[in-house]
Amino acid sequence: DQVTFRVAFSTVVTNVDATDFILSGTAAGDGTISSVVPTSDPTAWDIHVTGLASSNGTINLDFSGTQDIEDLFGNALTNTTPASEQEYLIDNVAPIISTLSPPDGFLIAVTQTNLVVTFDEDVLAGAGNILIKRSSDDSTYQTINVADAAVTISGATVTINPPLDLEHQTDYYVQIDTGAFQDLVGHV
């Protein structure tokens, strides 16, 4: 994965290279400024950052304390506070289930129970089904599409209200299709 920052100056500048910039943010340690390229606009430069394929967190671009950027008359760049700052969120991890309610292995006395799955990050419905299966023979008791009204999502919490009540004295397990839920950037 790579990120490109566009830095625009108020005038044409020279001496712009990778040593004029530093990365900050929680993913900065993984990134490398791989190239600094002038754009078709003579006052703008694209700074390419690579090495983010396994990173997670934020990344920002700042001027280094040793930058030596000058205008065409040899005047040093003195204002290193950007008019607007770009920050990117790097997310390369799929959502992970953090809690289940009822918990795994829990015996349910009430047959009209909602199933609640909480992920470690906000999720959206993807494509697929939630299968409620009987433990005794692995048969499917209910198939609920994630787009069904029986499935509601609020941030990181998915609530499943099975259309059919669960049967008394029956052990079940839930199987969720890969891709049924995804994080806000599409990881499943």
Short mmCIF file of C-alpha atoms in Angstrom, two decimals:
data_model
loop_
_atom_site.label_atom_id
_atom_site.label_comp_id
_atom_site.label_asym_id
_atom_site.label_seq_id
_atom_site.Cartn_x
_atom_site.Cartn_y
_atom_site.Cartn_z
CA ASP A 1 0.00 0.00 0.00
CA GLN A 2 1.09 3.51 -0.67
CA VAL A 3 -0.08 7.02 0.10
CA THR A 4 0.56 10.17 -1.90
CA PHE A 5 0.61 13.57 -0.24
CA ARG A 6 0.35 16.66 -2.44
CA VAL A 7 2.27 19.65 -1.09
CA ALA A 8 1.46 22.99 -2.72
CA PHE A 9 3.58 26.08 -2.10
CA SER A 10 2.58 29.70 -2.66
CA THR A 11 5.39 30.10 -5.17
CA VAL A 12 7.78 28.00 -7.25
CA VAL A 13 10.39 26.35 -5.00
CA THR A 14 13.64 24.42 -5.42
CA ASN A 15 15.71 21.91 -3.40
CA VAL A 16 12.65 19.76 -2.67
CA ASP A 17 13.54 16.16 -1.83
CA ALA A 18 12.69 13.36 0.59
CA THR A 19 14.96 14.74 3.34
CA ASP A 20 12.74 17.84 3.59
CA PHE A 21 9.88 15.79 5.04
CA ILE A 22 9.20 13.44 7.92
CA LEU A 23 6.31 11.12 8.65
CA SER A 24 4.27 11.23 11.84
CA GLY A 25 1.31 9.32 13.21
CA THR A 26 0.86 5.82 14.56
CA ALA A 27 1.75 4.13 11.23
CA ALA A 28 4.73 6.39 10.46
CA GLY A 29 7.33 3.85 11.54
CA ASP A 30 6.31 1.52 8.71
CA GLY A 31 6.31 4.13 5.95
CA THR A 32 9.15 5.32 3.76
CA ILE A 33 9.18 8.43 1.62
CA SER A 34 10.02 6.71 -1.64
CA SER A 35 9.87 9.63 -4.06
CA VAL A 36 9.22 13.35 -4.32
CA VAL A 37 7.92 14.30 -7.76
CA PRO A 38 7.02 17.72 -9.20
CA THR A 39 3.51 17.94 -10.64
CA SER A 40 2.33 19.79 -13.73
CA ASP A 41 1.67 22.74 -11.39
CA PRO A 42 5.12 24.30 -10.82
CA THR A 43 4.22 25.09 -7.20
CA ALA A 44 3.11 21.56 -6.24
CA TRP A 45 4.94 18.32 -5.41
CA ASP A 46 3.70 14.76 -4.84
CA ILE A 47 5.35 12.91 -1.98
CA HIS A 48 4.92 9.13 -2.30
CA VAL A 49 5.03 7.02 0.86
CA THR A 50 5.39 3.24 0.54
CA GLY A 51 5.79 0.30 2.91
CA LEU A 52 2.31 0.51 4.42
CA ALA A 53 0.96 -2.88 3.30
CA SER A 54 0.79 -4.28 6.83
CA SER A 55 0.29 -1.00 8.70
CA ASN A 56 -2.63 0.18 10.73
CA GLY A 57 -3.10 3.66 12.13
CA THR A 58 -2.66 7.22 10.93
CA ILE A 59 0.03 8.80 8.83
CA ASN A 60 0.84 12.49 8.34
CA LEU A 61 3.50 14.37 6.45
CA ASP A 62 5.45 17.16 8.15
CA PHE A 63 8.43 19.30 7.24
CA SER A 64 11.69 18.12 8.77
CA GLY A 65 13.64 20.48 10.98
CA THR A 66 16.47 20.42 8.44
CA GLN A 67 14.46 21.15 5.31
CA ASP A 68 16.28 23.44 2.87
CA ILE A 69 13.51 24.42 0.47
CA GLU A 70 13.99 27.81 -1.22
CA ASP A 71 12.11 30.00 -3.65
CA LEU A 72 13.67 30.95 -7.00
CA PHE A 73 15.41 33.94 -5.37
CA GLY A 74 17.18 31.81 -2.76
CA ASN A 75 14.87 32.75 0.12
CA ALA A 76 14.45 29.92 2.61
CA LEU A 77 11.02 28.52 3.35
CA THR A 78 10.20 29.85 6.81
CA ASN A 79 6.50 29.05 7.21
CA THR A 80 6.35 25.29 7.68
CA THR A 81 2.82 25.23 9.06
CA PRO A 82 0.51 23.91 6.35
CA ALA A 83 -2.70 25.78 5.51
CA SER A 84 -4.46 22.42 5.54
CA GLU A 85 -3.08 19.12 6.69
CA GLN A 86 -3.72 15.73 5.17
CA GLU A 87 -4.00 12.74 7.47
CA TYR A 88 -4.60 9.24 6.18
CA LEU A 89 -6.02 6.30 8.06
CA ILE A 90 -4.24 3.09 7.12
CA ASP A 91 -6.35 -0.01 7.75
CA ASN A 92 -5.15 -3.41 6.61
CA VAL A 93 -6.91 -5.60 9.15
CA ALA A 94 -10.29 -7.28 8.84
CA PRO A 95 -12.77 -6.86 11.70
CA ILE A 96 -12.41 -9.40 14.52
CA ILE A 97 -15.20 -10.63 16.77
CA SER A 98 -14.49 -9.37 20.27
CA THR A 99 -17.59 -10.58 22.15
CA LEU A 100 -20.60 -12.79 21.62
CA SER A 101 -23.90 -12.69 23.47
CA PRO A 102 -24.91 -15.16 24.54
CA PRO A 103 -21.29 -16.27 24.98
CA ASP A 104 -19.94 -19.31 23.16
CA GLY A 105 -20.95 -22.51 24.95
CA PHE A 106 -23.66 -20.78 26.99
CA LEU A 107 -26.92 -22.66 27.56
CA ILE A 108 -29.91 -20.51 26.68
CA ALA A 109 -33.08 -20.98 28.72
CA VAL A 110 -35.08 -18.44 26.71
CA THR A 111 -35.97 -19.49 23.16
CA GLN A 112 -36.65 -15.91 22.00
CA THR A 113 -33.08 -14.69 22.30
CA ASN A 114 -31.29 -12.15 20.13
CA LEU A 115 -27.75 -13.00 19.14
CA VAL A 116 -25.30 -10.11 19.50
CA VAL A 117 -21.89 -10.06 17.85
CA THR A 118 -19.52 -7.23 18.75
CA PHE A 119 -16.50 -6.58 16.51
CA ASP A 120 -13.33 -4.69 17.35
CA GLU A 121 -14.26 -1.95 14.86
CA ASP A 122 -17.33 -0.57 13.10
CA VAL A 123 -18.77 -2.86 10.45
CA LEU A 124 -21.19 -2.77 7.53
CA ALA A 125 -23.23 -5.54 5.98
CA GLY A 126 -21.35 -7.26 3.22
CA ALA A 127 -22.77 -10.25 1.36
CA GLY A 128 -23.61 -13.61 2.84
CA ASN A 129 -25.61 -15.45 5.42
CA ILE A 130 -25.73 -16.20 9.11
CA LEU A 131 -26.47 -19.87 9.70
CA ILE A 132 -27.94 -21.13 12.95
CA LYS A 133 -27.05 -24.82 13.07
CA ARG A 134 -27.98 -27.68 15.36
CA SER A 135 -24.95 -29.04 17.18
CA SER A 136 -26.37 -32.58 17.25
CA ASP A 137 -26.22 -33.16 13.50
CA ASP A 138 -24.81 -29.93 11.97
CA SER A 139 -28.11 -29.36 10.16
CA THR A 140 -29.09 -25.78 9.38
CA TYR A 141 -32.02 -24.60 11.50
CA GLN A 142 -32.16 -21.06 10.06
CA THR A 143 -30.43 -19.15 7.28
CA ILE A 144 -30.55 -15.38 7.69
CA ASN A 145 -29.18 -13.12 4.97
CA VAL A 146 -27.17 -10.20 6.39
CA ALA A 147 -29.37 -7.81 4.40
CA ASP A 148 -32.50 -9.16 6.14
CA ALA A 149 -34.40 -6.92 8.58
CA ALA A 150 -33.60 -9.50 11.29
CA VAL A 151 -30.00 -8.21 11.22
CA THR A 152 -29.28 -4.72 12.54
CA ILE A 153 -25.90 -3.02 12.74
CA SER A 154 -24.97 -0.15 15.03
CA GLY A 155 -21.29 0.70 14.81
CA ALA A 156 -19.35 -2.40 15.87
CA THR A 157 -22.43 -4.25 17.17
CA VAL A 158 -24.48 -6.66 15.06
CA THR A 159 -27.80 -7.84 16.51
CA ILE A 160 -29.48 -10.89 14.99
CA ASN A 161 -33.14 -11.46 15.86
CA PRO A 162 -33.78 -14.98 14.52
CA PRO A 163 -37.16 -15.11 12.76
CA LEU A 164 -37.84 -18.55 14.26
CA ASP A 165 -37.64 -19.09 18.01
CA LEU A 166 -34.95 -21.49 19.10
CA GLU A 167 -36.13 -24.96 20.15
CA HIS A 168 -36.11 -26.02 23.82
CA GLN A 169 -33.27 -28.29 24.94
CA THR A 170 -31.39 -27.96 21.67
CA ASP A 171 -27.76 -26.95 21.30
CA TYR A 172 -26.96 -24.55 18.46
CA TYR A 173 -23.96 -22.85 16.98
CA VAL A 174 -23.76 -19.89 14.65
CA GLN A 175 -21.77 -19.80 11.44
CA ILE A 176 -21.20 -16.47 9.67
CA ASP A 177 -20.18 -16.51 6.01
CA THR A 178 -16.86 -14.90 5.15
CA GLY A 179 -17.73 -11.52 3.68
CA ALA A 180 -21.02 -11.19 5.55
CA PHE A 181 -19.61 -8.24 7.47
CA GLN A 182 -16.83 -5.88 6.48
CA ASP A 183 -15.10 -2.91 8.05
CA LEU A 184 -15.56 0.62 6.73
CA VAL A 185 -12.82 0.20 4.13
CA GLY A 186 -14.01 -3.17 2.85
CA HIS A 187 -11.93 -5.74 4.74
CA VAL A 188 -13.80 -8.99 5.40
#
